[in-house]
Each structure stands twice: as structure tokens, then as C-alpha cells.
Coordinates of C-alpha atoms (C1' of nucleotides) in Angstrom, one line a residue:
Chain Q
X45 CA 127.8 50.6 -64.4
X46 CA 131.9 49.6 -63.9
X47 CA 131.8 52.7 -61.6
X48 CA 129.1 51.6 -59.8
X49 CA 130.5 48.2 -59.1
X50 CA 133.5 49.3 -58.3
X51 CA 132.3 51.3 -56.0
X52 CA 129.9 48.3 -54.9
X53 CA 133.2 46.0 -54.5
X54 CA 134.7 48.9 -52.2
X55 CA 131.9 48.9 -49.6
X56 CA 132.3 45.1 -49.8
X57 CA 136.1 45.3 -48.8
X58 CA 135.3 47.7 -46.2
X59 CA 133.2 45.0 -44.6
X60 CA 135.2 42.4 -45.1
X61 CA 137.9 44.8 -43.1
X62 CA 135.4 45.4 -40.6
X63 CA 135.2 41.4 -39.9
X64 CA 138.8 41.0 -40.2
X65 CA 139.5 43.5 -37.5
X66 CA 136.3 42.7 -35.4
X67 CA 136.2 39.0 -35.5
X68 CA 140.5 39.5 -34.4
X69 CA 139.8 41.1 -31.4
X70 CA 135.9 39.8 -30.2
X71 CA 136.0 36.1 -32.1
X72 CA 133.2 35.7 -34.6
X73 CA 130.4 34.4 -31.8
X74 CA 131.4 37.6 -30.0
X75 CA 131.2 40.4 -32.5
X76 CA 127.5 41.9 -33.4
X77 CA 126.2 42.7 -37.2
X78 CA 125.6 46.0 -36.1
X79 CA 129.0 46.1 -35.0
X80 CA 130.2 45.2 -38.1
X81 CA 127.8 48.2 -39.7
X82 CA 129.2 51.0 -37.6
X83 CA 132.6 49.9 -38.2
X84 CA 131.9 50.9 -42.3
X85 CA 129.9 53.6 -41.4
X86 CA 126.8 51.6 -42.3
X87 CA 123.4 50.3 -40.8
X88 CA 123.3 46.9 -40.1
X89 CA 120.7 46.5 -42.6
X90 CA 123.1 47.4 -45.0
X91 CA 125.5 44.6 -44.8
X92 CA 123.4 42.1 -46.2
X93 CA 123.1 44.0 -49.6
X94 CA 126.7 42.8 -49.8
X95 CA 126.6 39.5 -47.9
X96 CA 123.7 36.9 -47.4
X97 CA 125.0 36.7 -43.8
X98 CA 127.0 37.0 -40.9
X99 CA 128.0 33.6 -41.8
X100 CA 128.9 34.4 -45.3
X101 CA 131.1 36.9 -44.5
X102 CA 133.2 34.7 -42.1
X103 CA 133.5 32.4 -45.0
X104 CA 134.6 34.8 -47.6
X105 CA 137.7 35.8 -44.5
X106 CA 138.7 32.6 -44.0
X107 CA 138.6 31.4 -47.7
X108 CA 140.8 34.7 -48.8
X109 CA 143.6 33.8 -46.4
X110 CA 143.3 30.4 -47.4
X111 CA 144.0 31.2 -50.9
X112 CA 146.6 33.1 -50.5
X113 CA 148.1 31.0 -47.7
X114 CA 148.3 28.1 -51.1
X115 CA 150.0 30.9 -53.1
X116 CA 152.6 31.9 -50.4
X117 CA 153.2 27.9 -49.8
X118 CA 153.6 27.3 -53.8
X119 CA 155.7 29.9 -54.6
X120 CA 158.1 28.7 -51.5
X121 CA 158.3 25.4 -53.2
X122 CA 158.8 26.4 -56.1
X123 CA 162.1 29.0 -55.4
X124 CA 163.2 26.3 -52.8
X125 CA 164.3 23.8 -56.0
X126 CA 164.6 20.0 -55.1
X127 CA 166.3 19.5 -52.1
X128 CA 163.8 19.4 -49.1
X129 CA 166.0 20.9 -46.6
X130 CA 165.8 24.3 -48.5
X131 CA 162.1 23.2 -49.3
X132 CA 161.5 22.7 -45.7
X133 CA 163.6 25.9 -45.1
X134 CA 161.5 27.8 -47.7
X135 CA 157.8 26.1 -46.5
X136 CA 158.5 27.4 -42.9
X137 CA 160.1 30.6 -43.6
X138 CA 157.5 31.7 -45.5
X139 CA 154.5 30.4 -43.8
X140 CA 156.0 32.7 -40.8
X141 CA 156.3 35.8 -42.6
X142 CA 152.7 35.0 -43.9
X143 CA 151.3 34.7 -40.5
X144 CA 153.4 37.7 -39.2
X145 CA 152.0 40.0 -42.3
X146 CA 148.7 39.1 -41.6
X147 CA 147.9 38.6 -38.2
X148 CA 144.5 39.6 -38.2
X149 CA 142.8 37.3 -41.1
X150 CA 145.1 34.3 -39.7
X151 CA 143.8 34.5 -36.3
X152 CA 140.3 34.3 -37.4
X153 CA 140.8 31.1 -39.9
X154 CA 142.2 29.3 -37.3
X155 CA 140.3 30.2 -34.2
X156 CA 136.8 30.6 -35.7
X157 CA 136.2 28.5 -38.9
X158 CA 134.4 26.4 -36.1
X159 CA 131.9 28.5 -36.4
X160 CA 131.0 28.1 -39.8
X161 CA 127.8 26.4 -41.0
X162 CA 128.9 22.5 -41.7
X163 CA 129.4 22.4 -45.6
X164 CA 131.7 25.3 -45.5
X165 CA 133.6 24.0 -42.4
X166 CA 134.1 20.6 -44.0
X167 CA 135.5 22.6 -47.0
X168 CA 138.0 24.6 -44.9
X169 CA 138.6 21.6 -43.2
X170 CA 140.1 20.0 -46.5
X171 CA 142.1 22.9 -47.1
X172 CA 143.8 22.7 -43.6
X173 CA 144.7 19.1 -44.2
X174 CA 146.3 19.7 -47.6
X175 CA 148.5 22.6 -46.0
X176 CA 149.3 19.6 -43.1
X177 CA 150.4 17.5 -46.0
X178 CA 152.2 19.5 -47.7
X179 CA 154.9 19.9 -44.8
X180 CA 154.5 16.3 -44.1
X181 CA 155.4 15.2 -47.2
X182 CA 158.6 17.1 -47.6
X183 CA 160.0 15.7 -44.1
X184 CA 158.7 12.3 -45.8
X185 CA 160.7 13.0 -48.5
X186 CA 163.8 14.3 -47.0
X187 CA 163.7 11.2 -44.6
X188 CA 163.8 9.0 -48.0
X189 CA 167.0 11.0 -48.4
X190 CA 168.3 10.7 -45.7
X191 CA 168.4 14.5 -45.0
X192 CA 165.7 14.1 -42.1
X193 CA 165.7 11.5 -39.2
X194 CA 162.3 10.6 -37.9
X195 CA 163.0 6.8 -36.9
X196 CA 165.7 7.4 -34.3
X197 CA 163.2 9.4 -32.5
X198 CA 161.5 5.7 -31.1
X199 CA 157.8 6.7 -31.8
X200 CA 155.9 4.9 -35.2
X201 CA 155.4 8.4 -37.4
X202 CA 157.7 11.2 -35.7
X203 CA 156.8 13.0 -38.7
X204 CA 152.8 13.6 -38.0
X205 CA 154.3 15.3 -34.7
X206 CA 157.4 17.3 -36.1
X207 CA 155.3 18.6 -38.8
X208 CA 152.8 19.8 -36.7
X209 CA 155.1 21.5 -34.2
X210 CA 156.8 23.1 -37.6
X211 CA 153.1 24.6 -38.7
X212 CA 152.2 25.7 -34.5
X213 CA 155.6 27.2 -34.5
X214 CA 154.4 29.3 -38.0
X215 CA 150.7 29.4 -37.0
X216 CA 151.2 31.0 -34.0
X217 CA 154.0 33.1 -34.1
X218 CA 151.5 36.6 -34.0
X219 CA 150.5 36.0 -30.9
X220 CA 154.0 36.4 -29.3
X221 CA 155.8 39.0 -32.2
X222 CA 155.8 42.8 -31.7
X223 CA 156.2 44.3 -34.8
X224 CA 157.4 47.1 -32.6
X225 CA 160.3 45.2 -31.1
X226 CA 163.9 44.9 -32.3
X227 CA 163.7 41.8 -34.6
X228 CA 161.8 42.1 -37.9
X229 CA 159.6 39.9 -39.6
X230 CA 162.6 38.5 -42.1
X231 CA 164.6 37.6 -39.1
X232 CA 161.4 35.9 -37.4
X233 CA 161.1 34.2 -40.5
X234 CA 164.5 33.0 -41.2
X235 CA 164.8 32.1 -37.9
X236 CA 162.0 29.5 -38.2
X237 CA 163.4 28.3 -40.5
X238 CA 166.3 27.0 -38.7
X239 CA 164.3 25.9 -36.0
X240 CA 162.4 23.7 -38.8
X241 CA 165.6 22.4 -40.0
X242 CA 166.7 22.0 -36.6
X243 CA 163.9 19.8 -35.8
X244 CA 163.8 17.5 -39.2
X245 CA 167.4 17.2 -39.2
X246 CA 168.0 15.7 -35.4
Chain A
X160 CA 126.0 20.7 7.7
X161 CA 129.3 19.0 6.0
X162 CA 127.3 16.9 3.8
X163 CA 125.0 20.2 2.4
X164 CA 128.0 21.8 1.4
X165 CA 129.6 18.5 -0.2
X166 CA 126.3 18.5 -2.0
X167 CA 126.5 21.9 -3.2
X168 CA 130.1 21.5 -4.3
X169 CA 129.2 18.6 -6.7
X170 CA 126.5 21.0 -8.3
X171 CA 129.2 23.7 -8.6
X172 CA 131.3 20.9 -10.2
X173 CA 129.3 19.4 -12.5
X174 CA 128.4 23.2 -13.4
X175 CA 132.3 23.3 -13.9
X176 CA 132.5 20.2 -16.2
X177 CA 129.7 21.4 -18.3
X178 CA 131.6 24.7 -18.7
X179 CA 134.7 22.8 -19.9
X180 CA 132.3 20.6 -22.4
X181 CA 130.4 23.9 -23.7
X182 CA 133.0 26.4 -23.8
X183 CA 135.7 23.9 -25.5
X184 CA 133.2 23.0 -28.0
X185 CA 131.5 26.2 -28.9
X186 CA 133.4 28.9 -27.5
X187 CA 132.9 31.2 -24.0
X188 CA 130.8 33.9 -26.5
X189 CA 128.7 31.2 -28.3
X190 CA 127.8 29.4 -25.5
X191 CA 124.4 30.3 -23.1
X192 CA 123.8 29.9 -19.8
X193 CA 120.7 28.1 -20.5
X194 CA 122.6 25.4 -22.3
X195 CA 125.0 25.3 -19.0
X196 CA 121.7 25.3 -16.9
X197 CA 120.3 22.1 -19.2
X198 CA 123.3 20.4 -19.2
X199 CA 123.4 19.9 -15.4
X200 CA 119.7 19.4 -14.9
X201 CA 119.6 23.3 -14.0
X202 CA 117.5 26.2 -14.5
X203 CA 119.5 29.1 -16.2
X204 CA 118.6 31.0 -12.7
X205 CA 119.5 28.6 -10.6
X206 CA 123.4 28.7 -11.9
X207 CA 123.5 32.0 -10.3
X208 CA 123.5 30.1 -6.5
X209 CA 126.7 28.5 -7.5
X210 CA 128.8 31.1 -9.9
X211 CA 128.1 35.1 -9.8
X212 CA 128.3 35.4 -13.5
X213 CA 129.3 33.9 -16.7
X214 CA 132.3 35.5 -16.4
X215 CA 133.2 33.6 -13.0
X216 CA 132.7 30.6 -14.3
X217 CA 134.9 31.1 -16.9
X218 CA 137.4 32.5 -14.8
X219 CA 137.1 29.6 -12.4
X220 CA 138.0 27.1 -15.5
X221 CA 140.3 28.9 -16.7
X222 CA 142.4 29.3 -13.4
X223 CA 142.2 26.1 -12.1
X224 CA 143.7 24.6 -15.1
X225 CA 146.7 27.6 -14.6
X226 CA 147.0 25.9 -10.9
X227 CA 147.2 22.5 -12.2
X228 CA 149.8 23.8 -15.5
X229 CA 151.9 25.1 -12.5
X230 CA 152.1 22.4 -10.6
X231 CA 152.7 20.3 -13.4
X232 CA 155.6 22.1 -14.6
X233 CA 157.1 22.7 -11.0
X234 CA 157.0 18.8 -10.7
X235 CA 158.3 17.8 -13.9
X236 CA 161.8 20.5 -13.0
X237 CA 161.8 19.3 -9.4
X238 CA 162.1 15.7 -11.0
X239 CA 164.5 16.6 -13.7
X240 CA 167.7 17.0 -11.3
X241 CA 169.6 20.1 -12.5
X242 CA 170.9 19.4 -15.9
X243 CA 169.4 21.7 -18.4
X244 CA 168.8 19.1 -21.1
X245 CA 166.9 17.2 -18.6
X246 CA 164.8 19.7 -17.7
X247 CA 163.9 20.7 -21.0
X248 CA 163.0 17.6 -21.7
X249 CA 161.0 16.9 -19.0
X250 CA 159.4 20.5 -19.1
X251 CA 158.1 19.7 -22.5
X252 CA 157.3 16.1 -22.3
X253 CA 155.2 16.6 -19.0
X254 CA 153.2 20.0 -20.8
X255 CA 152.7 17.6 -23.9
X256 CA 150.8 15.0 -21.2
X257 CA 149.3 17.7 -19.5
X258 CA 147.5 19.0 -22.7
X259 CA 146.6 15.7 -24.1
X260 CA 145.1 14.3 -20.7
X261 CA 142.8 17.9 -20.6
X262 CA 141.7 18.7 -24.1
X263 CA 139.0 20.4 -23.2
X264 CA 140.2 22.8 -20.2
X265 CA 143.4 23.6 -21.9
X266 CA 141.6 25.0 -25.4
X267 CA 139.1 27.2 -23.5
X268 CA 142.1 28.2 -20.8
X269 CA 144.2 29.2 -24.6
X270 CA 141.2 30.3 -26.3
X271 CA 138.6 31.8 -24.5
X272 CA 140.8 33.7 -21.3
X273 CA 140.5 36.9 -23.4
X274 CA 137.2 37.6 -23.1
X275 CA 138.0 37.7 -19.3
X276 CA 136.6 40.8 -17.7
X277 CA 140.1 42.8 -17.8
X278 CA 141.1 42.5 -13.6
X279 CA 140.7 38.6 -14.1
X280 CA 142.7 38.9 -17.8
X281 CA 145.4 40.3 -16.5
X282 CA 145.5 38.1 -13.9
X283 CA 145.9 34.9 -16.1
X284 CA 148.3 37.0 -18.7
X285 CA 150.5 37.3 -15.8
X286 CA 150.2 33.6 -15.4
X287 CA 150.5 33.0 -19.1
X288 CA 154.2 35.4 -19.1
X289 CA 155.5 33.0 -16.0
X290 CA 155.3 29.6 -17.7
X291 CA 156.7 31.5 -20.4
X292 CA 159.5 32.7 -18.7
X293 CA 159.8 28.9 -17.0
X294 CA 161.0 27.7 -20.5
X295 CA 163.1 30.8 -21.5
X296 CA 165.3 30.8 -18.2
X297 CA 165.9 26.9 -18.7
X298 CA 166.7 27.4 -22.5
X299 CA 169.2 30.2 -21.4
X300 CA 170.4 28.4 -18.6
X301 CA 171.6 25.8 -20.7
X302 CA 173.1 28.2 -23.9
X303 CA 175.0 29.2 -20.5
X304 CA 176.3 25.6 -19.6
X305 CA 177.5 24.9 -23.5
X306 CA 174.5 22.6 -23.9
X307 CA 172.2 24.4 -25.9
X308 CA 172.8 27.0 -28.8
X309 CA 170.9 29.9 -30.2
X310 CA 173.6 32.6 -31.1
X311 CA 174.4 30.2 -34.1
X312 CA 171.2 30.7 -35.2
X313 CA 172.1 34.6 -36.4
X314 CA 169.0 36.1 -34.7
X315 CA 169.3 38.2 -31.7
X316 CA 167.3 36.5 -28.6
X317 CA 166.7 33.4 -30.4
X318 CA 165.6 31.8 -27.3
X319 CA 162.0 33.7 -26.8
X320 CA 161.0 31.9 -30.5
X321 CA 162.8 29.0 -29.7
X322 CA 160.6 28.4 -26.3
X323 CA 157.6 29.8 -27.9
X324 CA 158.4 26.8 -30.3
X325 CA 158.3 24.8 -27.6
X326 CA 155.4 26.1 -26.1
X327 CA 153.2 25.9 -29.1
X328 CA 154.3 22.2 -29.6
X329 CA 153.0 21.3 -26.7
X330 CA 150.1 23.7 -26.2
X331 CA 148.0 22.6 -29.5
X332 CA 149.2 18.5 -29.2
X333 CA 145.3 18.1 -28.5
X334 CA 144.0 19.7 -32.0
X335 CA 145.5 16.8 -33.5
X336 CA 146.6 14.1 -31.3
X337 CA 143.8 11.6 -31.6
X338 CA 143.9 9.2 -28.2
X339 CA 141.8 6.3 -30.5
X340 CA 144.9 6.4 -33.5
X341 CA 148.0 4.1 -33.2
X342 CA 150.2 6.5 -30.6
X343 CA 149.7 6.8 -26.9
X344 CA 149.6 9.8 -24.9
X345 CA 153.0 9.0 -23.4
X346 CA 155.2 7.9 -26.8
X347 CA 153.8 11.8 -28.1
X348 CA 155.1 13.2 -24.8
X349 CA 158.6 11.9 -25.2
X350 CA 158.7 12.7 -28.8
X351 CA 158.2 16.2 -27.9
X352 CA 160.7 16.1 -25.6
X353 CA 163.1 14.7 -27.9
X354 CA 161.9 17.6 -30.3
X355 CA 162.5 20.3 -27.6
X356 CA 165.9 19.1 -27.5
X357 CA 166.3 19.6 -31.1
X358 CA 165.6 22.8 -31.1
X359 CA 167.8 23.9 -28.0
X360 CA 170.4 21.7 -29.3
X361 CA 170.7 22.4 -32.6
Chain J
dC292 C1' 113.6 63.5 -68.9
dG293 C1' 112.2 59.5 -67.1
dT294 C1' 113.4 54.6 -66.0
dG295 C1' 115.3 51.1 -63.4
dC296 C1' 118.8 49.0 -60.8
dG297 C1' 121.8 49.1 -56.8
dT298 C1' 122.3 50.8 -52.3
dC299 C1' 120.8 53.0 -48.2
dT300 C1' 117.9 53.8 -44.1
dG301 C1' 115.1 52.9 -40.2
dA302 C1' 111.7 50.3 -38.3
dA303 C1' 110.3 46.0 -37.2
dC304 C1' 110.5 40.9 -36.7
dG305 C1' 110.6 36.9 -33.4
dA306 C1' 114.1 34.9 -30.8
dT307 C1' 117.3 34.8 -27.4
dC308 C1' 120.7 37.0 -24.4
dG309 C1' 122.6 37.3 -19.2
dT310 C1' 120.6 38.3 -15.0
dT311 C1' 117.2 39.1 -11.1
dC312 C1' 113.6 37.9 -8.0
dA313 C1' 109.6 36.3 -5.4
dT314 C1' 108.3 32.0 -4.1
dA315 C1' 108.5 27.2 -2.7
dC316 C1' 110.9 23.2 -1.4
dT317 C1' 114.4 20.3 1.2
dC318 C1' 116.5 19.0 5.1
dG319 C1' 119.8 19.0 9.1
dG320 C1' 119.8 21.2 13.7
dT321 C1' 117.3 22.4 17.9
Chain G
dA105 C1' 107.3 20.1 15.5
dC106 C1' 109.5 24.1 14.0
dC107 C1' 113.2 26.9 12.1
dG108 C1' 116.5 28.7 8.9
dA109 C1' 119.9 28.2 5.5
dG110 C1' 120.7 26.6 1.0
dT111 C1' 118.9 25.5 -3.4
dA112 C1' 115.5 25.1 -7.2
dT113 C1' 112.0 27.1 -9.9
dG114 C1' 109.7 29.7 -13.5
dA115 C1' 108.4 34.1 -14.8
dA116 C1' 110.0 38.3 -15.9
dC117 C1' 113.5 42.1 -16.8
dG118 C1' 115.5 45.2 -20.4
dA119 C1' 118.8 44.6 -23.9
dT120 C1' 120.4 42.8 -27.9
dC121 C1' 120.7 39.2 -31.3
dG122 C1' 120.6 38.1 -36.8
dT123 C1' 117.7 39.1 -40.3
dT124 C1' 113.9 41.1 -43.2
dC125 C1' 111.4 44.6 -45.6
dA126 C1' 109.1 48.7 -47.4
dG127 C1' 110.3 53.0 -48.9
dA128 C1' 113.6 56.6 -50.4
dC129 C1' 117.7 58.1 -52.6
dG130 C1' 121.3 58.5 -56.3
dC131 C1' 123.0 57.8 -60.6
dA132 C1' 124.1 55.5 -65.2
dC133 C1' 121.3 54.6 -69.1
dG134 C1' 117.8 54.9 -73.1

DNA sequence: CGTGCGTCTGAACGATCGTTCATACTCGGT
DNA sequence: ACCGAGTATGAACGATCGTTCAGACGCACG
């Protein structure tokens, strides 16, 4: 019975797999069920004795790297110590190397969570916003400081716009990084952030 | 004569427009010609006297916003004079407008391209490496002059993630700048000009 | 040794996909 | 009045979509 699920669970990751890898390359609209199947070695028939739909399994991707996305973020913060400019340091720094490690399953939660049916986009929705204020609220905080500056930049809440170009900068950083090129992930990361200090600090 | 053909070019427009609606909202793959065909008026067969394919429509959206990108960019440098803080700034602040005043053709042209039938992807990647390479030679141009600095930063070739940065600031300003909230179109532009400077600057 | 649950297959479902085509219509030019 | 080019139609094409289902297989359990 444990064997069995756990041999149940495997067949389950190899889907989920499948969908990371397809859904990467095709988008979710784009990639088949029966693409999906073949991928695993399956019939597409198969698939939905491990998920009730295609749907379903684009949820269960982008909810996974959500989760995780909240671990990496909280244990950042929580190394960093008070001061926000290592907080902000740590937030960016490690949001890069999460988006570098994971380039497939990152893609796909931010391109294609459109996709999902409304209750479950509205929920993935909630969890983007959180990760938005996280970042916003330690340039907020770092301003209170005085660490940051947001008010000489002239426009009424700089920070909405620095903190997004501090996530873009991390969100998108797979689409231009070669792995097989000569600077690693660490020095990607670190170098982000700089660039996020850079940009809070003025 | 002249006034068939002006005819026929405001179907192939409003073809065009209804590709930018329908592609930005639901993607290239999850949207059907038949939805194109309603939302002019049209039958689905009667798009086919106006664009060969789905695929040409796409392409056709997707370049035109490349030709208006470049010419753009080429006006905001040609304006700038020769200093490369000025340029900078006015590179990024004019990209900023440009993608807040086209939503809708800018996500598809960032989103969508790859599902470009390969000739026609390659075509636009090229396109996509030049304004690319627009911001990289100004950001080196200036580490050149004195006036901006990356080799501080610790991380060989800094300046490709410092102008991707840049780029990614001002490519996704439209997934969160919300034209009814308290902030123009222009105060966002010249705060991301400010923030390009911060980066190059340091 | 059966029993039953979990998983697999392969066929089938109705719907819809991008595209083609014969046909009819519109309308400026002669 | 007639022609021909350009455009619209609506039916049809074969293919493929996401999903369902009946039946068969395998394997832990009593």
C-alpha cells in the first residue's frame, strides 16, 4: 500500500515534470494533454488518474514554485538581520538565484497563471501581491531610516516603481543568463544585489 | 481604385487591432481565428483575404511594434546630445512611455514572438539583440567617459545585467502601471530614467 | 487463492482547431 | 449595361482538442 503510493506519487512528479518542461517551452494554451502523456510515457487518458485536469496540473506548478518562492524569501530575511540594506541585499540576491535555479517552473507562474480557471487565478494573484509587498515594505522601511531615498526622485511613491524594477530585474533574469557562460549563478545573484542597493540607495 | 484599397486597409487594420486585443489578453495559442473573425464583423474565412495565416498576423503585430520601438529609441538618442548620462536617461524614460502608451502590442511583441514560425523568430530575436545592444554600448560608453561604473560592482561584464535591468524596468512598466491611479504616464517615465541612472551610476 | 483497489489502455465523445473553396455580392472603370 | 477585381459568405475539410469510460492488468491484502 506505501509502495504503491509511492509509486503513485512518482508517476505524479513525472507529470508535473512533463508540464514544467512543456508548458516552458509551448506556454500552457500551447502544449496538448497528449503531449503531456507521451512525455511520461503515458496515454493521455492516463493523466487524469493523477490530475482532474489540464487545469489542475497548471495549478499544482504554479502553486509549488510559489511556495517555495515564500521559503527562499523568508529565509533571506531572516539571515539578512535588521538592517534593510542587507535585507534588501538578501531579498534580491536570493530571489535571483531562485529564478536562475529554476527557470522552467518560474517562467510558467509568471507567464501562464492567466490561464488558470478564476478562483485559482485570484488566489495566485494574492500571492504575487504579498511577494510585491514584501520588497516594498523594506525600501519603506529603509526610507524611514534614512538608508533609502525615494522622495528626491520628484514622483509621489518612487517606491511602487523601484520595487518593481528590483522584482523584473529578479523575475526575469533566465531569460538573458546562460548557465553555460562565464559568470555563475552566485555572481548573477550578488550582483543583483548591488544593483538593488544601487537603486534604493540613490 | 484608391479608395478600394483604403477600404481594404481599414479591414486589415481593424483585423490588426483585434489581434493586439485577443492576443494581449489570451495569448497567440489561446486565441482562434473565429474570435478574430467576430471581433471585426468577419467570417473566420474571410480573414484569410487580408493575412495568409495566423502566423502573419502575428508576425505583422509583432513587427510593427519592433519598427515603432526603433524609431522610438533612435529619437530619444538623437535628442539626448552626446553625453552618456543623457542618453541613458532618455533611452529609458522614452522605452518607459513607449510601453505604457502600447500595453497591449508590447506584451504580445514580449510574450507571444516565440511561437513565430522560426524564419520570422529569428527575424525579431535579431531585432530583440539590437535594442539590446543599444543600451549596452551607451552603458559602456559611459563606464568609458568616468560617468558610469560597473567594475566596482566585482562581477565581470556587469553591464549586460545592468542594461537587462534596465530593459526589464521598462519592458513590464504596463503589468503594473495603472493609467486610472494617481501617477501619469510621463512622472513614471522620468522616474525610470532617474532609476537607470542609479544603476549606471552607482 | 481470490478480492479489490489503483492504474493503465484504447476507443470514443462532442467540440473546436486553422484553413480552403465554390459561390455570390459590391462597385469602380469602360 | 457589362466586366472584372476584391471581398464576404457559409459549408466543408481533416486534424486535433480536453475529457470520459469500459474493460484489462498488476499487486498488496485477507
Amino acid at each position: 500500500m506505501l509502495n504503491v503510493r509511492s509509486v503513485t506519487g512518482d508517476t505524479r512528479e513525472r507529470i508535473h515534470e512533463a508540464g514544467l518542461a512543456l508548458f516552458h517551452e509551448r506556454g500552457y494554451t500551447g502544449t496538448t494533454v497528449r503531449e503531456l502523456a507521451e512525455a511520461c510515457g503515458l496515454t493521455a487518458g492516463s493523466l487524469y488518474n493523477h490530475y482532474a485536469s489540464k487545469d489542475d496540473l497548471l495549478f499544482a506548478i504554479v502553486d509549488r514554485v510559489h511556495d517555495r518562492a515564500d521559503a527562499v524569501l523568508a529565509g533571506a530575511l531572516r539571515s539578512a538581520g535588521a538592517g534593510p540594506e542587507a535585507q534588501l541585499e538578501a531579498l534580491a540576491s536570493a530571489f535571483t538565484a531562485f529564478h536562475i535555479a529554476r527557470p522552467q517552473a518560474t517562467r510558467v507562474a509568471n507567464r501562464d497563471y492567466i490561464y488558470l480557471p478564476p478562483a485559482q487565478r485570484e488566489s495566485v494573484v494574492r500571492r504575487r501581491r504579498r511577494v510585491r509587498a514584501l520588497f516594498a515594505d523594506v525600501l519603506r522601511q529603509g526610507e524611514r531610516e534614512g538608508r533609502f531615498s525615494f522622495a528626491v526622485l520628484g514622483s509621489e511613491d518612487a517606491v511602487e516603481a523601484a520595487s518593481m524594477a528590483i522584482l523584473n530585474m529578479a523575475v526575469w533574469v533566465a531569460e538573458w543568463f546562460d548557465p553555460s557562460g562565464p559568470r555563475t549563478a552566485q555572481d548573477t545573484a550578488a550582483l543583483h544585489g548591488r544593483l538593488a542597493l544601487r537603486i534604493a540607495r540613490g
